[in-house]
XYZ file of C-alpha atoms in Angstrom:
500
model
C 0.000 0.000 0.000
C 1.541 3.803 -0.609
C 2.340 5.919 1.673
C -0.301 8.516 2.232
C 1.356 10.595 4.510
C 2.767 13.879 4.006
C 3.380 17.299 5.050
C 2.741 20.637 3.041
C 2.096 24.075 3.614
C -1.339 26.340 3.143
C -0.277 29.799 3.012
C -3.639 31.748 3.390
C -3.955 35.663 2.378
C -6.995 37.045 3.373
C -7.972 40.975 3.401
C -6.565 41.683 6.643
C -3.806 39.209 7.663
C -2.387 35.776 6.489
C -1.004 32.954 7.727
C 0.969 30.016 7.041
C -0.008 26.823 7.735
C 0.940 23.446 8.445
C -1.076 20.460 7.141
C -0.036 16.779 7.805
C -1.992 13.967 6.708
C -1.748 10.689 8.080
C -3.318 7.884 8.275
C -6.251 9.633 6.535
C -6.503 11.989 9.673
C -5.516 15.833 8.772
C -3.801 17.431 11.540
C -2.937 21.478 11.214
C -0.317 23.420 12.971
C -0.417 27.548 12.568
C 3.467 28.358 11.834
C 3.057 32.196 11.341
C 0.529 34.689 11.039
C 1.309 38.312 9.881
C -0.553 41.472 8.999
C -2.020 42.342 5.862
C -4.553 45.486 4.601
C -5.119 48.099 2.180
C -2.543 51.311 1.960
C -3.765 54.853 2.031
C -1.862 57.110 -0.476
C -3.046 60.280 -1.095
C -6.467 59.026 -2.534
C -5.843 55.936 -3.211
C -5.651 52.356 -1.490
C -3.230 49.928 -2.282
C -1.517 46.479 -1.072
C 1.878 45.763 -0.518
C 1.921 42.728 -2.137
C 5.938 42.929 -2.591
C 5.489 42.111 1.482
C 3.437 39.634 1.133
C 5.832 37.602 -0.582
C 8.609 38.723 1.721
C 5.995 37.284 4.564
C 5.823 33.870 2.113
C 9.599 33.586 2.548
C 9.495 34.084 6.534
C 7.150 31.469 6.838
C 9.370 29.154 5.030
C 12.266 30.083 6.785
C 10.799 29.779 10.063
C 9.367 26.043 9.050
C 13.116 25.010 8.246
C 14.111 26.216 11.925
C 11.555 23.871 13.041
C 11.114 21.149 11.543
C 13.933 20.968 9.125
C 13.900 20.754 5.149
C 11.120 18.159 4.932
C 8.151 19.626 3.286
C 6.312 18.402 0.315
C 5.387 21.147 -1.315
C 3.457 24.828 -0.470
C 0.035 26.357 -2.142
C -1.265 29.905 -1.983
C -5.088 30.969 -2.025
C -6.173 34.660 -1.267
C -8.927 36.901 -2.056
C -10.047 37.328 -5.223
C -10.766 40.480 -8.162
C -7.284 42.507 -7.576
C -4.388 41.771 -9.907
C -0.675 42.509 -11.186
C -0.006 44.123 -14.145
C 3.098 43.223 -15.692
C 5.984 44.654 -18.811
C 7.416 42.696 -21.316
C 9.942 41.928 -19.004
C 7.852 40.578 -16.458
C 8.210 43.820 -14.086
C 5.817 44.818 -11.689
C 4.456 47.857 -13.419
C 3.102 50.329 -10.656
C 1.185 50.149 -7.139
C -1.282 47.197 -6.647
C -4.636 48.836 -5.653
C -7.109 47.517 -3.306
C -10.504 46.666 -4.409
C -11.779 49.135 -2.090
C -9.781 52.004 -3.786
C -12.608 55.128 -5.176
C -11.143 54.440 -8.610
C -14.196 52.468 -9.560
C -16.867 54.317 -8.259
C -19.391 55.172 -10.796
C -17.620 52.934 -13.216
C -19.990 50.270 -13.312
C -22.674 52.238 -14.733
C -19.875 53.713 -17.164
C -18.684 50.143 -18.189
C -22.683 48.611 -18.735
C -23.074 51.857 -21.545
C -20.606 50.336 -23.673
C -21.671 46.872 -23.004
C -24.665 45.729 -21.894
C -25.296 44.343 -18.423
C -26.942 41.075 -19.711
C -24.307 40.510 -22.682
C -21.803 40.524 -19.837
C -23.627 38.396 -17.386
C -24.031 36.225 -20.531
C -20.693 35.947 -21.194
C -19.517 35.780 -17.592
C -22.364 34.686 -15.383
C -20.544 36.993 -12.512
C -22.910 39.343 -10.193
C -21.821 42.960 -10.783
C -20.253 44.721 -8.322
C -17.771 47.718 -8.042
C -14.894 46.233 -6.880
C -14.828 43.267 -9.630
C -12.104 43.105 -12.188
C -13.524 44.080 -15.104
C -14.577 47.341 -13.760
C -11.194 48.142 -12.321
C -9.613 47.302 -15.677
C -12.826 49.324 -17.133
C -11.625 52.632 -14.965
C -8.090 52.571 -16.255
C -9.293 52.166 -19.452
C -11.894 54.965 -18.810
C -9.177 57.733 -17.520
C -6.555 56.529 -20.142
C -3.907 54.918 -17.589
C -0.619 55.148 -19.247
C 0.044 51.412 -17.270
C -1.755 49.872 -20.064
C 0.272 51.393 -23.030
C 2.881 48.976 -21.678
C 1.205 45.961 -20.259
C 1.680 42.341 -21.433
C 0.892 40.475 -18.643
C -2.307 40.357 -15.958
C -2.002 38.245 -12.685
C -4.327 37.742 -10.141
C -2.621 38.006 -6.504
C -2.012 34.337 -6.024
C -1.114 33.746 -9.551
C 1.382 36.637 -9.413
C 3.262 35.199 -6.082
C 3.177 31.556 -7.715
C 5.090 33.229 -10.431
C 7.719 34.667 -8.065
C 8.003 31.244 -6.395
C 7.895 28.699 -9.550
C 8.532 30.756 -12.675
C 5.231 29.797 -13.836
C 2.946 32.371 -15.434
C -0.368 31.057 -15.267
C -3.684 31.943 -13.998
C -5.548 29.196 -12.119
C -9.690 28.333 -13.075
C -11.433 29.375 -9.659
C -9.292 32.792 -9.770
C -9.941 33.498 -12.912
C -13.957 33.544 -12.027
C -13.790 36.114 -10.037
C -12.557 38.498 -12.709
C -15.800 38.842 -14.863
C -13.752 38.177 -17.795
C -14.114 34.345 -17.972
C -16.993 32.483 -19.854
C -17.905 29.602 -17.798
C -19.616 27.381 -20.533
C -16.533 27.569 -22.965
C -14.359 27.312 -19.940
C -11.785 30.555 -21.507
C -11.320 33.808 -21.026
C -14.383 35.844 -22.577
C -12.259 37.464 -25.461
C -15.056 39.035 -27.061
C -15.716 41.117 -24.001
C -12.051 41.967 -23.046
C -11.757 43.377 -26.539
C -15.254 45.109 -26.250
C -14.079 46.860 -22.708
C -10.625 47.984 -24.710
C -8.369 45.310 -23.399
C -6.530 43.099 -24.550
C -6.615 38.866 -24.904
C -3.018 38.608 -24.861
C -2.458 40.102 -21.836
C -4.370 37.468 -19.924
C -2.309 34.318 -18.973
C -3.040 30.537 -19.594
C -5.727 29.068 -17.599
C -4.351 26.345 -15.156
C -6.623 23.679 -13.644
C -6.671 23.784 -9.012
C -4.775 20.886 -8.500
C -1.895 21.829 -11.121
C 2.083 21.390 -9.863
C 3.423 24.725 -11.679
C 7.049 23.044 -10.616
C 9.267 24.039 -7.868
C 10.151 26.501 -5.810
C 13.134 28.637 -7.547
C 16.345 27.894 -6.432
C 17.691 31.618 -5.086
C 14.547 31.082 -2.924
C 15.015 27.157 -1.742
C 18.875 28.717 -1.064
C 17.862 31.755 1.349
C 15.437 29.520 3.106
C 17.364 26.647 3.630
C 15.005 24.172 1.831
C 15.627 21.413 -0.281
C 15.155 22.066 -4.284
C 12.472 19.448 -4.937
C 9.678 21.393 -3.217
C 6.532 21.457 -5.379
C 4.778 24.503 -6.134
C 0.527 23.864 -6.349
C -1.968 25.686 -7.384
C -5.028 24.825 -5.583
C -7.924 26.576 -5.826
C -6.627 29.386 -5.344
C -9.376 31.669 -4.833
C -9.485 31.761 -0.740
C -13.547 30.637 -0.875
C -13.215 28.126 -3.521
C -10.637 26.327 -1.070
C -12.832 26.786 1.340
C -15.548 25.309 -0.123
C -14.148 22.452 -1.444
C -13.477 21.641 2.215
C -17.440 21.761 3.287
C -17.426 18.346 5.350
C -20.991 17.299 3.830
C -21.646 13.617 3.304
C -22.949 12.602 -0.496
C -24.857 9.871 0.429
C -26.862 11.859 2.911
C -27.383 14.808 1.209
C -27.734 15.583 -2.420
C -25.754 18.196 -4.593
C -28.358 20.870 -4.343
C -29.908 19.757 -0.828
C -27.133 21.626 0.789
C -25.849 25.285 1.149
C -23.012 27.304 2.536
C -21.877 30.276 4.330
C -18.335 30.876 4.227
C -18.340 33.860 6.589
C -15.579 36.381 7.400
C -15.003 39.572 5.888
C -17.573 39.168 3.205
C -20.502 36.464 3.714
C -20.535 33.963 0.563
C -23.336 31.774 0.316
C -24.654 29.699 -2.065
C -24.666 25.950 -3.656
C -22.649 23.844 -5.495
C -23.689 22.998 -8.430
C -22.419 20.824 -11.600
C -23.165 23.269 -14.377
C -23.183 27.288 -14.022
C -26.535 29.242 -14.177
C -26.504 31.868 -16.625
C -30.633 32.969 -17.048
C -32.315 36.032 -15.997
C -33.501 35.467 -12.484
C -29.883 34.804 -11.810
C -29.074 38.282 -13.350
C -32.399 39.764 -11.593
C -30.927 38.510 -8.417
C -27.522 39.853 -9.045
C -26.071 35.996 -8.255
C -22.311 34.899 -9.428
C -20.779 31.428 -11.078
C -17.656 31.194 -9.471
C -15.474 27.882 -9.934
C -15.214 25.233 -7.811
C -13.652 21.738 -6.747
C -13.687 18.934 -9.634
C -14.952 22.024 -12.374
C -17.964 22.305 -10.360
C -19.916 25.773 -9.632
C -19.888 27.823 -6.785
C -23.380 29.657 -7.344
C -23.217 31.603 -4.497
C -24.285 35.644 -3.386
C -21.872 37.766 -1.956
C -22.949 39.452 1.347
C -20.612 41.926 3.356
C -20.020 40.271 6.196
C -17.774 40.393 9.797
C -16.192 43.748 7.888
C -18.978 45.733 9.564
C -18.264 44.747 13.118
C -14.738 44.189 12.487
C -14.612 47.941 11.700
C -16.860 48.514 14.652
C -14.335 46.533 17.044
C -11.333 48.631 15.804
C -12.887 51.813 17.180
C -13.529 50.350 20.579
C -10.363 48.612 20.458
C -8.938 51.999 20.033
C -10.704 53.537 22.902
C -9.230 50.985 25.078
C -12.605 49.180 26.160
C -10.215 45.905 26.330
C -13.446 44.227 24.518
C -13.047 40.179 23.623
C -15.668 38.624 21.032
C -17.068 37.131 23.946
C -17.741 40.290 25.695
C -19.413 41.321 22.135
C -21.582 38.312 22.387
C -23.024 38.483 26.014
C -23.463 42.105 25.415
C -25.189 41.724 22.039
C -27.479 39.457 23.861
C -28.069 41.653 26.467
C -30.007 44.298 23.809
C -32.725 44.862 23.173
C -34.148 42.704 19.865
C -35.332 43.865 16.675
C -35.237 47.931 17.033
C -32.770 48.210 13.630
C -31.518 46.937 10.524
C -29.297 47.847 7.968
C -29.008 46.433 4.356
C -24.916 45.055 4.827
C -24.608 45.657 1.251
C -25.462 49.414 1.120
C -22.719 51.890 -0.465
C -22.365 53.823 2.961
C -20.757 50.378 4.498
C -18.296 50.028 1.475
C -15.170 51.896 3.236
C -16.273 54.680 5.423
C -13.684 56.603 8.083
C -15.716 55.733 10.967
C -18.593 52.467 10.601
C -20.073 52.895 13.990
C -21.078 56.538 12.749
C -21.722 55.389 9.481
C -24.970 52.617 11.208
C -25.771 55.277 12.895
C -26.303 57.921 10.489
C -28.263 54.946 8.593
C -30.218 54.434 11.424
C -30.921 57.814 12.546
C -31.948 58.229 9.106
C -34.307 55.487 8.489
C -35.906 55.518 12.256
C -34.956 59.049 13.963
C -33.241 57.227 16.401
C -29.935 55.111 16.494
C -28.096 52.605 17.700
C -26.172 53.774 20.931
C -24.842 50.853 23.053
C -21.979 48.296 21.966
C -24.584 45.883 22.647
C -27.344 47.581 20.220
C -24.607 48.408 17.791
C -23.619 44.570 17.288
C -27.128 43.339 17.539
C -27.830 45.444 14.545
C -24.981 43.931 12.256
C -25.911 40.674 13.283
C -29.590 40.444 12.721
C -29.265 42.122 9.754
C -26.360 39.813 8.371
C -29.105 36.755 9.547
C -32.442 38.042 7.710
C -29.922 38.886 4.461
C -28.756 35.402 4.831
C -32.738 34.361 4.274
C -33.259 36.675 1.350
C -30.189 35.420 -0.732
C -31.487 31.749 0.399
C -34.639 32.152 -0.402
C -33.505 33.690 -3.804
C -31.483 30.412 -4.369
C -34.196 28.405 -3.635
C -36.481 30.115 -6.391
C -33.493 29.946 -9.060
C -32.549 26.074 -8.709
C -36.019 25.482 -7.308
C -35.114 22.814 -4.051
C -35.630 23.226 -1.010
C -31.984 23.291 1.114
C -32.324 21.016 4.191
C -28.998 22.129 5.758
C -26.379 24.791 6.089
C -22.642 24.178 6.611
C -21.047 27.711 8.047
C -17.569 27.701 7.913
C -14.464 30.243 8.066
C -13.740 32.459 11.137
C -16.966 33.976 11.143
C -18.293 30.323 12.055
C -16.670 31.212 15.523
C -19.377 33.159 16.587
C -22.143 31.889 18.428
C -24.808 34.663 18.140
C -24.757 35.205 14.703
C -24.752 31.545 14.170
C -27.855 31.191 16.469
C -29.619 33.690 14.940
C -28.866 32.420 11.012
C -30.339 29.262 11.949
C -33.434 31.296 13.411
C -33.971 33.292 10.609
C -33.633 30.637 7.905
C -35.150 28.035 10.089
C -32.808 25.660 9.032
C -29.960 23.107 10.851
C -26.763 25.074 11.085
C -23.204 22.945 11.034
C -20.956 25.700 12.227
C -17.128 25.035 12.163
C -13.753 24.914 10.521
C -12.141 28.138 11.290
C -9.338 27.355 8.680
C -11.376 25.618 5.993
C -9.925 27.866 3.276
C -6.500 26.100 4.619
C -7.792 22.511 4.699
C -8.747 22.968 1.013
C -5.826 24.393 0.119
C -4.011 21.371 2.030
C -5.931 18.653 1.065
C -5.924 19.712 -3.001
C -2.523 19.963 -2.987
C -2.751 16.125 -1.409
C -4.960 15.771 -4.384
C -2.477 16.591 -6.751
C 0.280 14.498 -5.166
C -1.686 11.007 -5.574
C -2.308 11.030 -1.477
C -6.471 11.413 -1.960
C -8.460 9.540 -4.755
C -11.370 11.880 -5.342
C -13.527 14.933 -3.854
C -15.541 12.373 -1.566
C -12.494 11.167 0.323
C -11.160 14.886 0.702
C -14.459 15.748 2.422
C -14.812 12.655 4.573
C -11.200 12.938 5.902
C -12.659 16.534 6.831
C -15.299 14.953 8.548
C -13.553 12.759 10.670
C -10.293 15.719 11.730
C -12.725 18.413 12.605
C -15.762 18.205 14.689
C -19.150 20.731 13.843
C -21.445 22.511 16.460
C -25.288 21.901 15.025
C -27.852 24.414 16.002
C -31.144 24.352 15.535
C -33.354 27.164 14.844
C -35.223 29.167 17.962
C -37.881 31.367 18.028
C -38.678 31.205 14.423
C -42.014 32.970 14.143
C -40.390 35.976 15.479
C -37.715 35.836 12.865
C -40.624 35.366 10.173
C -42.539 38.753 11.633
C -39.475 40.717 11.160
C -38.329 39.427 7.783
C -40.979 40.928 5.458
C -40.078 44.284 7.364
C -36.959 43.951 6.218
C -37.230 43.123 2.831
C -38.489 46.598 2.765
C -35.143 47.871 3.518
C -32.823 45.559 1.376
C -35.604 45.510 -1.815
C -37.326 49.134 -1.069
């Protein structure tokens, strides 16, 4: 029998910090150790918002370092999944050509509209099957495009984030299938990039790279970087899905022969709430466009058709403040006091342009508030209970929406990421949609990443044995829903905010 076991590392980017991590399999059993975790986050300048993605790599390299101080040079091989839409824009000599912005930059506001006057909304949810939004790439290609960059005069090469630092680490230009979907540039039924578009938005085909199955070895790491690390030179470089949600997803710990392909739904929650099924084939039709829903790619060239929510950005943002006033406030604390407040006196639509990026968000819900009711949110304990019943009865309307499009009823939902950590908003999703909640795996986008790049080293046979060894390595809290006719009361007043 062949040895299963082996060791890699997940290195994990997410919007605000990353982290390496250590996966070893044995005996079918995944085990993860956290080697390093390091800061990450957009970069005010003047106007504009970047990343520092030159530190990111430089952060890449620490972690490898510090995993050859201790436990020596044996590693199998590393992946890298982050967020997706921002890229790298690359010369002819394979140069870095300016700052990186931030999907959050102002450069695309208004754009969208701009972009859908020179082609259609429906041609490019046609072409694309990808929900619009501001921050996607098309639009902030569209913008430089719009205000005549002089970048693109001397581009021949666009990367997405993870694609860009697999470059730096293999020498493998290449842009991976679940990344790719996030662009708004990719045709999911002819499985390229949606030339016809790209040339319609005045870009160009060449410029973006060949598309690379999750799964793929691009080759090894480069040999000035195995040399300043101390590793050996036969470390494999994998792309696994290498869009941070489509890892994640591929790690959802359901089990096939209880529940069927479309019985089942999602919630990766953390920054931004994703949630949605998996589906074989993509969904391209006009309640999909009505309802403003996106075909992103998934495990085994499935479909993640899936609605993205903000999510934990708005009390993240909320907990910076207090942090900053020194109220020495745990999530715990946030929880017990959230509980403590009063129910149902606000909501705010998550998704609404005021929540996007302003200077202050607690004075942003209230301004909402105080706005839509003449009164507003005070408390810490008000303030949270807000975000979180909101986030719950948006959860409903997107599920709801999925259930009209595919027409099924879902019988369970999986939340997973580090928003699956909290035990309120958990509570009250299962409330609102009246449904079983399995909350759990805090690092899923890391056991996806880990156990696809076991895929692609011969060490798991297929997408059902990745998800049962996920099943038996990492236990789920169920809840079940409370209190549901409340929840019910409330919902059709709030459809009045999020659908007014």
């Amino acid at each position: 029998m062949a040895n299963k076991d082996l060791t890699v590392l997940a290195f994990d980017l997410g919007a605000s910090s990353g982290r390496s991590i250590i996966g070893k399999l044995k005996n079918n059993n995944l085990e993860l150790e956290t080697l390093y975790r390091f800061e990450n986050g957009g970069i005010r300048l003047f106007d504009s918002f970047y990343w520092n993605i030159l530190n990111l790599y430089q952060e890449i390299k620490t972690s490898l370092s510090l995993f050859v101080k201790k436990y020596g040079k044996n590693l199998n091989a590393i992946g890298i999944d982050s967020w997706g839409v921002d890229f790298v824009l690359l010369d002819e000599n394979d140069k870095i050509i300016g700052l990186t912005h931030h999907y959050r930059d102002a450069r695309t506001k208004g754009i969208m509209e701009e972009m859908t006057k020179v082609v259609p909304k429906e041609e490019i949810f046609t072409q694309t099957g990808i929900q619009f939004m501001s921050l996607n790439t098309s639009t902030q290609l569209f913008s430089m495009v719009l205000n005549n960059s002089s970048q693109l005069s001397i581009v021949k090469s666009i990367l997405m984030i993870p694609d860009y630092l697999n470059y730096l680490l293999s020498g493998v230009k290449s842009t991976e299938y679940s990344i790719a979907t996030t662009t708004q540039l990719y045709n999911p039924l002819k499985k390229k990039w949606a030339n016809g578009l790209i040339k319609k938005l005045g870009l160009q085909p060449e410029w973006f790279c060949k598309l690379i199955e999750p799964g793929t070895i691009l080759g090894t790491l480069q040999d000035y970087i195995t040399d300043e690390v101390g590793l050996d030179k036969n470390i494999k470089v994998i792309a696994p899905l290498c869009h941070d949600t489509g890892s994640a997803i591929a790690a959802i710990p359901v089990d096939i022969d209880k529940y069927k392909n479309e019985e089942w739904a999602y919630l990766s929650s953390g920054t931004w709430s994703l949630l949605g099924v998996e589906l074989k084939k993509p969904i391209i039709s006009e309640k999909a466009l009505k309802y403003n829903f996106t075909n992103e790619g998934g495990i085994g060239g499935t479909i993640r058709f899936l609605k993205n929510i903000t999510g934990m950005w708005l009390i993240e943002e909320c907990k910076k403040i207090w942090d900053k006033e020194n109220l020495n406030l745990s999530w715990e604390d946030l929880e017990v006091q959230t509980m403590d407040a009063q129910p149902f006196q606000f909501f705010i639509n998550p998704d609404d342009k005021t929540f996007l990026n302003p200077s202050n968000m607690i004075k942003a819900i209230q301004q909402y508030c105080k706005n839509r009711y003449n009164k507003f949110p005070e408390t810490i304990g008000e303030i949270s209970r807000v975000i979180f019943e909101s986030l719950a009865l948006s959860y409903k309307c997107a599920l709801n929406k999925i259930e009209d499009i595919i027409q099924k009823k879902i019988k369970i939902l999986y939340i997973i990421g580090g928003g699956s950590q909290n035990s309120v908003l958990n509570q009250f999703t299962s409330n609102a949609l009246n449904l079983t909640v399995n909350a759990g795996l805090i690092e899923a986008t890391a056991i996806g990443n880990i156990l696809v790049q076991a895929l692609a080293l011969n060490k798991i046979d297929n997408v059902s044995e990745l998800r049962k060894i996920v099943r038996s390595s990492f236990p789920m809290e169920e809840y079940l829903p409370k209190e549901t006719n409340k929840w019910e009361k409330v919902y059709n007043s709030y459809l009045g905010i999020i659908e007014p």
